[in-house]
Amino acid sequence: MEAKRVLVNGQVDAKPVVFGQDVGEVAVASDGSDYLVFWTHWVVNSDTELLAARVSASGTLLDTVPLRIAASTGIGYIHAAFDGSEYVVAYNEGYDLRIARIARNASTAEVANTPCTGGHITGFAWGGGDGLLTSYV
């Protein structure tokens, strides 16, 4: 997978940021200057990892070794946001919703189980304060 910045004037930066192979779904969030890119990575036996790495505002990959947030069968439907101090990613693990909070410097991840079960995430937004809205079907 690779990513390219699109500048405000609409020009596409010619320099791609390369993340790796065997990539499934992708989500991106910004803290207002840098970005945190999340992606699923397929591994053997149908297992999936959820990984993340930072990209600077200039398009430079900051984390050569990605942060591993989770590994399980059936990780998908990932959505990401920034809450003003941490990155937040919501994803399905099978039919269960998981929410992970990731430090701004991508050094740690804290995964929480939620009571939402029985569907797939279709939307996700951070509303500030303690507000998180996610829709699922």
Short mmCIF file of N, CA and C in Angstrom, two decimals, residues 12-130:
data_model
loop_
_atom_site.label_atom_id
_atom_site.label_comp_id
_atom_site.label_asym_id
_atom_site.label_seq_id
_atom_site.Cartn_x
_atom_site.Cartn_y
_atom_site.Cartn_z
N VAL A 12 -1.04 16.63 -6.66
CA VAL A 12 -0.70 15.40 -5.96
C VAL A 12 0.81 15.34 -5.79
N ASP A 13 1.25 15.15 -4.55
CA ASP A 13 2.67 15.03 -4.25
C ASP A 13 3.20 13.78 -4.96
N ALA A 14 4.29 13.93 -5.69
CA ALA A 14 4.84 12.82 -6.48
C ALA A 14 5.48 11.75 -5.61
N LYS A 15 5.85 12.09 -4.38
CA LYS A 15 6.56 11.15 -3.51
C LYS A 15 5.56 10.30 -2.72
N PRO A 16 5.46 8.99 -3.01
CA PRO A 16 4.54 8.16 -2.23
C PRO A 16 5.14 7.74 -0.89
N VAL A 17 4.27 7.46 0.06
CA VAL A 17 4.66 6.85 1.33
C VAL A 17 4.24 5.39 1.23
N VAL A 18 5.20 4.48 1.37
CA VAL A 18 4.93 3.05 1.20
C VAL A 18 4.82 2.39 2.57
N PHE A 19 3.74 1.61 2.75
CA PHE A 19 3.49 0.97 4.04
C PHE A 19 3.74 -0.53 4.03
N GLY A 20 3.57 -1.21 2.93
CA GLY A 20 3.78 -2.64 2.92
C GLY A 20 2.82 -3.35 1.99
N GLN A 21 2.85 -4.67 2.09
CA GLN A 21 2.03 -5.52 1.23
C GLN A 21 0.95 -6.22 2.04
N ASP A 22 0.08 -6.91 1.32
CA ASP A 22 -1.00 -7.67 1.95
C ASP A 22 -1.88 -6.78 2.84
N VAL A 23 -2.22 -5.62 2.31
CA VAL A 23 -3.02 -4.65 3.03
C VAL A 23 -4.48 -4.81 2.65
N GLY A 24 -5.34 -4.75 3.65
CA GLY A 24 -6.78 -4.82 3.42
C GLY A 24 -7.40 -3.44 3.48
N GLU A 25 -8.04 -3.12 4.58
CA GLU A 25 -8.72 -1.83 4.74
C GLU A 25 -7.77 -0.78 5.29
N VAL A 26 -8.11 0.50 5.01
CA VAL A 26 -7.27 1.62 5.44
C VAL A 26 -8.16 2.71 6.01
N ALA A 27 -7.68 3.39 7.06
CA ALA A 27 -8.33 4.58 7.61
C ALA A 27 -7.24 5.55 8.01
N VAL A 28 -7.55 6.85 7.91
CA VAL A 28 -6.56 7.89 8.23
C VAL A 28 -7.21 8.93 9.13
N ALA A 29 -6.45 9.41 10.12
CA ALA A 29 -6.88 10.52 10.97
C ALA A 29 -5.73 11.51 11.06
N SER A 30 -6.06 12.77 11.33
CA SER A 30 -5.05 13.81 11.47
C SER A 30 -5.23 14.55 12.78
N ASP A 31 -4.11 14.93 13.39
CA ASP A 31 -4.17 15.75 14.60
C ASP A 31 -4.08 17.24 14.27
N GLY A 32 -4.22 17.58 13.01
CA GLY A 32 -4.13 18.97 12.57
C GLY A 32 -2.82 19.29 11.91
N SER A 33 -1.82 18.42 12.11
CA SER A 33 -0.54 18.62 11.44
C SER A 33 -0.03 17.31 10.85
N ASP A 34 0.06 16.28 11.65
CA ASP A 34 0.52 14.98 11.15
C ASP A 34 -0.68 14.05 10.97
N TYR A 35 -0.40 12.85 10.49
CA TYR A 35 -1.44 11.86 10.23
C TYR A 35 -1.09 10.56 10.92
N LEU A 36 -2.12 9.79 11.25
CA LEU A 36 -1.92 8.41 11.68
C LEU A 36 -2.72 7.55 10.72
N VAL A 37 -2.02 6.66 10.03
CA VAL A 37 -2.62 5.78 9.04
C VAL A 37 -2.80 4.41 9.68
N PHE A 38 -4.02 3.90 9.61
CA PHE A 38 -4.36 2.57 10.14
C PHE A 38 -4.61 1.65 8.96
N TRP A 39 -4.21 0.39 9.07
CA TRP A 39 -4.52 -0.56 8.02
C TRP A 39 -4.57 -1.97 8.58
N THR A 40 -5.34 -2.79 7.90
CA THR A 40 -5.38 -4.21 8.25
C THR A 40 -4.35 -4.92 7.38
N HIS A 41 -3.68 -5.88 7.98
CA HIS A 41 -2.64 -6.65 7.31
C HIS A 41 -2.98 -8.12 7.47
N TRP A 42 -3.10 -8.80 6.34
CA TRP A 42 -3.44 -10.22 6.38
C TRP A 42 -2.20 -11.04 6.67
N VAL A 43 -2.34 -11.97 7.60
CA VAL A 43 -1.26 -12.89 7.93
C VAL A 43 -1.79 -14.31 7.75
N VAL A 44 -1.00 -15.29 8.04
CA VAL A 44 -1.37 -16.69 7.80
C VAL A 44 -2.61 -17.10 8.57
N ASN A 45 -3.27 -18.14 8.10
CA ASN A 45 -4.44 -18.74 8.75
C ASN A 45 -5.62 -17.78 8.91
N SER A 46 -5.79 -16.87 7.97
CA SER A 46 -6.91 -15.92 7.96
C SER A 46 -6.87 -14.93 9.11
N ASP A 47 -5.76 -14.86 9.83
CA ASP A 47 -5.65 -13.86 10.89
C ASP A 47 -5.37 -12.50 10.27
N THR A 48 -5.77 -11.46 10.99
CA THR A 48 -5.58 -10.10 10.53
C THR A 48 -4.98 -9.28 11.65
N GLU A 49 -4.03 -8.41 11.31
CA GLU A 49 -3.47 -7.46 12.27
C GLU A 49 -4.02 -6.08 11.95
N LEU A 50 -4.22 -5.28 12.98
CA LEU A 50 -4.53 -3.87 12.79
C LEU A 50 -3.27 -3.11 13.18
N LEU A 51 -2.70 -2.39 12.21
CA LEU A 51 -1.44 -1.68 12.39
C LEU A 51 -1.65 -0.20 12.19
N ALA A 52 -0.70 0.61 12.69
CA ALA A 52 -0.76 2.06 12.50
C ALA A 52 0.65 2.62 12.42
N ALA A 53 0.80 3.69 11.64
CA ALA A 53 2.07 4.41 11.55
C ALA A 53 1.78 5.87 11.26
N ARG A 54 2.67 6.74 11.77
CA ARG A 54 2.51 8.18 11.58
C ARG A 54 3.17 8.63 10.28
N VAL A 55 2.56 9.64 9.69
CA VAL A 55 3.11 10.30 8.51
C VAL A 55 3.12 11.79 8.82
N SER A 56 4.25 12.45 8.56
CA SER A 56 4.36 13.88 8.83
C SER A 56 3.55 14.69 7.83
N ALA A 57 3.34 15.96 8.14
CA ALA A 57 2.62 16.85 7.24
C ALA A 57 3.33 16.98 5.89
N SER A 58 4.64 16.76 5.87
CA SER A 58 5.39 16.84 4.62
C SER A 58 5.36 15.52 3.84
N GLY A 59 4.72 14.48 4.40
CA GLY A 59 4.59 13.21 3.70
C GLY A 59 5.67 12.20 4.02
N THR A 60 6.42 12.42 5.08
CA THR A 60 7.49 11.50 5.49
C THR A 60 6.95 10.46 6.46
N LEU A 61 7.25 9.19 6.23
CA LEU A 61 6.87 8.13 7.16
C LEU A 61 7.71 8.27 8.42
N LEU A 62 7.05 8.46 9.57
CA LEU A 62 7.75 8.67 10.83
C LEU A 62 8.02 7.39 11.60
N ASP A 63 7.20 6.38 11.39
CA ASP A 63 7.35 5.12 12.11
C ASP A 63 7.70 4.01 11.13
N THR A 64 8.97 3.62 11.10
CA THR A 64 9.37 2.55 10.17
C THR A 64 8.88 1.19 10.64
N VAL A 65 8.65 1.05 11.94
CA VAL A 65 8.04 -0.16 12.50
C VAL A 65 6.64 0.24 12.97
N PRO A 66 5.59 -0.30 12.36
CA PRO A 66 4.24 0.11 12.75
C PRO A 66 3.86 -0.37 14.14
N LEU A 67 2.92 0.36 14.74
CA LEU A 67 2.35 -0.02 16.02
C LEU A 67 1.29 -1.10 15.76
N ARG A 68 1.41 -2.22 16.45
CA ARG A 68 0.42 -3.30 16.33
C ARG A 68 -0.65 -3.06 17.38
N ILE A 69 -1.86 -2.79 16.91
CA ILE A 69 -2.96 -2.48 17.81
C ILE A 69 -3.72 -3.74 18.21
N ALA A 70 -3.93 -4.64 17.27
CA ALA A 70 -4.68 -5.86 17.56
C ALA A 70 -4.33 -6.92 16.52
N ALA A 71 -4.59 -8.16 16.87
CA ALA A 71 -4.42 -9.28 15.95
C ALA A 71 -5.48 -10.32 16.28
N SER A 72 -6.27 -10.69 15.27
CA SER A 72 -7.35 -11.65 15.49
C SER A 72 -7.93 -12.03 14.14
N THR A 73 -8.81 -13.00 14.14
CA THR A 73 -9.54 -13.34 12.94
C THR A 73 -10.69 -12.35 12.78
N GLY A 74 -10.87 -11.83 11.60
CA GLY A 74 -12.04 -11.00 11.33
C GLY A 74 -11.96 -9.55 11.71
N ILE A 75 -10.78 -8.94 11.75
CA ILE A 75 -10.68 -7.51 12.01
C ILE A 75 -11.01 -6.76 10.73
N GLY A 76 -11.88 -5.78 10.84
CA GLY A 76 -12.25 -5.00 9.67
C GLY A 76 -13.15 -3.83 10.01
N TYR A 77 -13.67 -3.19 8.98
CA TYR A 77 -14.56 -2.04 9.11
C TYR A 77 -13.93 -0.95 10.00
N ILE A 78 -12.70 -0.56 9.69
CA ILE A 78 -11.98 0.39 10.54
C ILE A 78 -12.34 1.84 10.20
N HIS A 79 -12.47 2.64 11.25
CA HIS A 79 -12.76 4.07 11.14
C HIS A 79 -11.90 4.80 12.17
N ALA A 80 -11.36 5.97 11.81
CA ALA A 80 -10.43 6.66 12.70
C ALA A 80 -10.78 8.13 12.85
N ALA A 81 -10.36 8.71 14.00
CA ALA A 81 -10.55 10.13 14.28
C ALA A 81 -9.47 10.56 15.26
N PHE A 82 -9.38 11.87 15.49
CA PHE A 82 -8.51 12.43 16.52
C PHE A 82 -9.40 13.20 17.49
N ASP A 83 -9.23 12.98 18.80
CA ASP A 83 -10.14 13.57 19.77
C ASP A 83 -9.60 14.84 20.44
N GLY A 84 -8.53 15.38 19.92
CA GLY A 84 -7.92 16.57 20.51
C GLY A 84 -6.68 16.28 21.31
N SER A 85 -6.53 15.03 21.76
CA SER A 85 -5.32 14.63 22.48
C SER A 85 -4.81 13.25 22.06
N GLU A 86 -5.70 12.37 21.61
CA GLU A 86 -5.31 11.02 21.20
C GLU A 86 -6.05 10.66 19.91
N TYR A 87 -5.47 9.70 19.21
CA TYR A 87 -6.18 9.12 18.06
C TYR A 87 -7.12 8.04 18.59
N VAL A 88 -8.23 7.86 17.89
CA VAL A 88 -9.20 6.84 18.25
C VAL A 88 -9.52 6.06 16.99
N VAL A 89 -9.50 4.73 17.09
CA VAL A 89 -9.89 3.90 15.96
C VAL A 89 -10.95 2.92 16.44
N ALA A 90 -12.01 2.81 15.66
CA ALA A 90 -13.07 1.84 15.94
C ALA A 90 -13.01 0.78 14.86
N TYR A 91 -13.22 -0.46 15.24
CA TYR A 91 -13.16 -1.55 14.27
C TYR A 91 -13.97 -2.73 14.78
N ASN A 92 -14.32 -3.60 13.85
CA ASN A 92 -14.98 -4.84 14.22
C ASN A 92 -13.94 -5.94 14.40
N GLU A 93 -14.18 -6.76 15.38
CA GLU A 93 -13.45 -8.02 15.52
C GLU A 93 -14.53 -9.08 15.49
N GLY A 94 -14.71 -9.67 14.31
CA GLY A 94 -15.88 -10.49 14.08
C GLY A 94 -17.09 -9.58 14.06
N TYR A 95 -18.07 -9.84 14.93
CA TYR A 95 -19.23 -8.96 15.04
C TYR A 95 -19.18 -8.06 16.26
N ASP A 96 -18.07 -8.04 16.97
CA ASP A 96 -17.93 -7.20 18.16
C ASP A 96 -17.20 -5.91 17.82
N LEU A 97 -17.67 -4.80 18.38
CA LEU A 97 -17.05 -3.51 18.19
C LEU A 97 -15.92 -3.33 19.19
N ARG A 98 -14.78 -2.87 18.72
CA ARG A 98 -13.64 -2.55 19.57
C ARG A 98 -13.27 -1.09 19.32
N ILE A 99 -12.79 -0.45 20.37
CA ILE A 99 -12.32 0.93 20.26
C ILE A 99 -10.93 0.97 20.87
N ALA A 100 -9.99 1.55 20.14
CA ALA A 100 -8.62 1.69 20.65
C ALA A 100 -8.26 3.16 20.67
N ARG A 101 -7.59 3.57 21.75
CA ARG A 101 -7.06 4.92 21.87
C ARG A 101 -5.56 4.82 21.70
N ILE A 102 -5.01 5.65 20.84
CA ILE A 102 -3.59 5.58 20.50
C ILE A 102 -2.95 6.91 20.87
N ALA A 103 -1.84 6.86 21.59
CA ALA A 103 -1.12 8.07 21.97
C ALA A 103 -0.74 8.86 20.71
N ARG A 104 -0.68 10.18 20.85
CA ARG A 104 -0.37 11.06 19.72
C ARG A 104 0.96 10.68 19.05
N ASN A 105 1.92 10.20 19.85
CA ASN A 105 3.21 9.80 19.28
C ASN A 105 3.22 8.34 18.82
N ALA A 106 2.06 7.70 18.82
CA ALA A 106 1.88 6.31 18.37
C ALA A 106 2.74 5.31 19.14
N SER A 107 3.01 5.61 20.41
CA SER A 107 3.84 4.71 21.20
C SER A 107 3.03 3.64 21.93
N THR A 108 1.76 3.92 22.22
CA THR A 108 0.94 2.97 22.96
C THR A 108 -0.47 2.91 22.39
N ALA A 109 -1.11 1.79 22.61
CA ALA A 109 -2.51 1.63 22.22
C ALA A 109 -3.25 0.94 23.35
N GLU A 110 -4.43 1.45 23.67
CA GLU A 110 -5.28 0.86 24.70
C GLU A 110 -6.59 0.45 24.04
N VAL A 111 -6.88 -0.84 24.03
CA VAL A 111 -8.08 -1.35 23.37
C VAL A 111 -9.16 -1.61 24.41
N ALA A 112 -10.37 -1.15 24.10
CA ALA A 112 -11.51 -1.35 25.00
C ALA A 112 -12.59 -2.15 24.28
N ASN A 113 -13.19 -3.08 24.97
CA ASN A 113 -14.35 -3.78 24.44
C ASN A 113 -15.57 -2.90 24.68
N THR A 114 -16.52 -2.96 23.79
CA THR A 114 -17.73 -2.16 23.96
C THR A 114 -18.94 -3.08 23.95
N PRO A 115 -20.06 -2.62 24.46
CA PRO A 115 -21.25 -3.46 24.50
C PRO A 115 -21.96 -3.61 23.16
N CYS A 116 -21.50 -2.91 22.12
CA CYS A 116 -22.15 -2.98 20.81
C CYS A 116 -21.75 -4.27 20.12
N THR A 117 -22.68 -5.15 19.90
CA THR A 117 -22.37 -6.40 19.21
C THR A 117 -23.43 -6.68 18.16
N GLY A 118 -23.10 -7.56 17.26
CA GLY A 118 -24.09 -8.02 16.31
C GLY A 118 -24.17 -7.23 15.01
N GLY A 119 -23.13 -6.48 14.65
CA GLY A 119 -23.20 -5.73 13.40
C GLY A 119 -21.83 -5.24 12.96
N HIS A 120 -21.82 -4.53 11.85
CA HIS A 120 -20.60 -3.96 11.31
C HIS A 120 -20.67 -2.44 11.37
N ILE A 121 -19.56 -1.80 11.68
CA ILE A 121 -19.49 -0.35 11.75
C ILE A 121 -19.69 0.24 10.36
N THR A 122 -20.55 1.24 10.27
CA THR A 122 -20.77 1.92 8.99
C THR A 122 -20.34 3.38 9.04
N GLY A 123 -20.20 3.93 10.23
CA GLY A 123 -19.78 5.32 10.37
C GLY A 123 -19.22 5.56 11.75
N PHE A 124 -18.44 6.65 11.87
CA PHE A 124 -17.74 6.90 13.12
C PHE A 124 -17.38 8.37 13.17
N ALA A 125 -17.61 9.04 14.30
CA ALA A 125 -17.22 10.44 14.46
C ALA A 125 -16.94 10.73 15.92
N TRP A 126 -15.97 11.59 16.14
CA TRP A 126 -15.65 12.05 17.49
C TRP A 126 -16.29 13.41 17.66
N GLY A 127 -17.10 13.60 18.68
CA GLY A 127 -17.82 14.85 18.87
C GLY A 127 -17.22 15.77 19.90
N GLY A 128 -16.05 15.45 20.41
CA GLY A 128 -15.43 16.27 21.44
C GLY A 128 -15.85 15.82 22.82
N GLY A 129 -15.11 16.25 23.82
CA GLY A 129 -15.40 15.85 25.19
C GLY A 129 -15.40 14.33 25.32
N ASP A 130 -16.50 13.78 25.84
CA ASP A 130 -16.58 12.33 25.97
C ASP A 130 -17.53 11.74 24.94
#
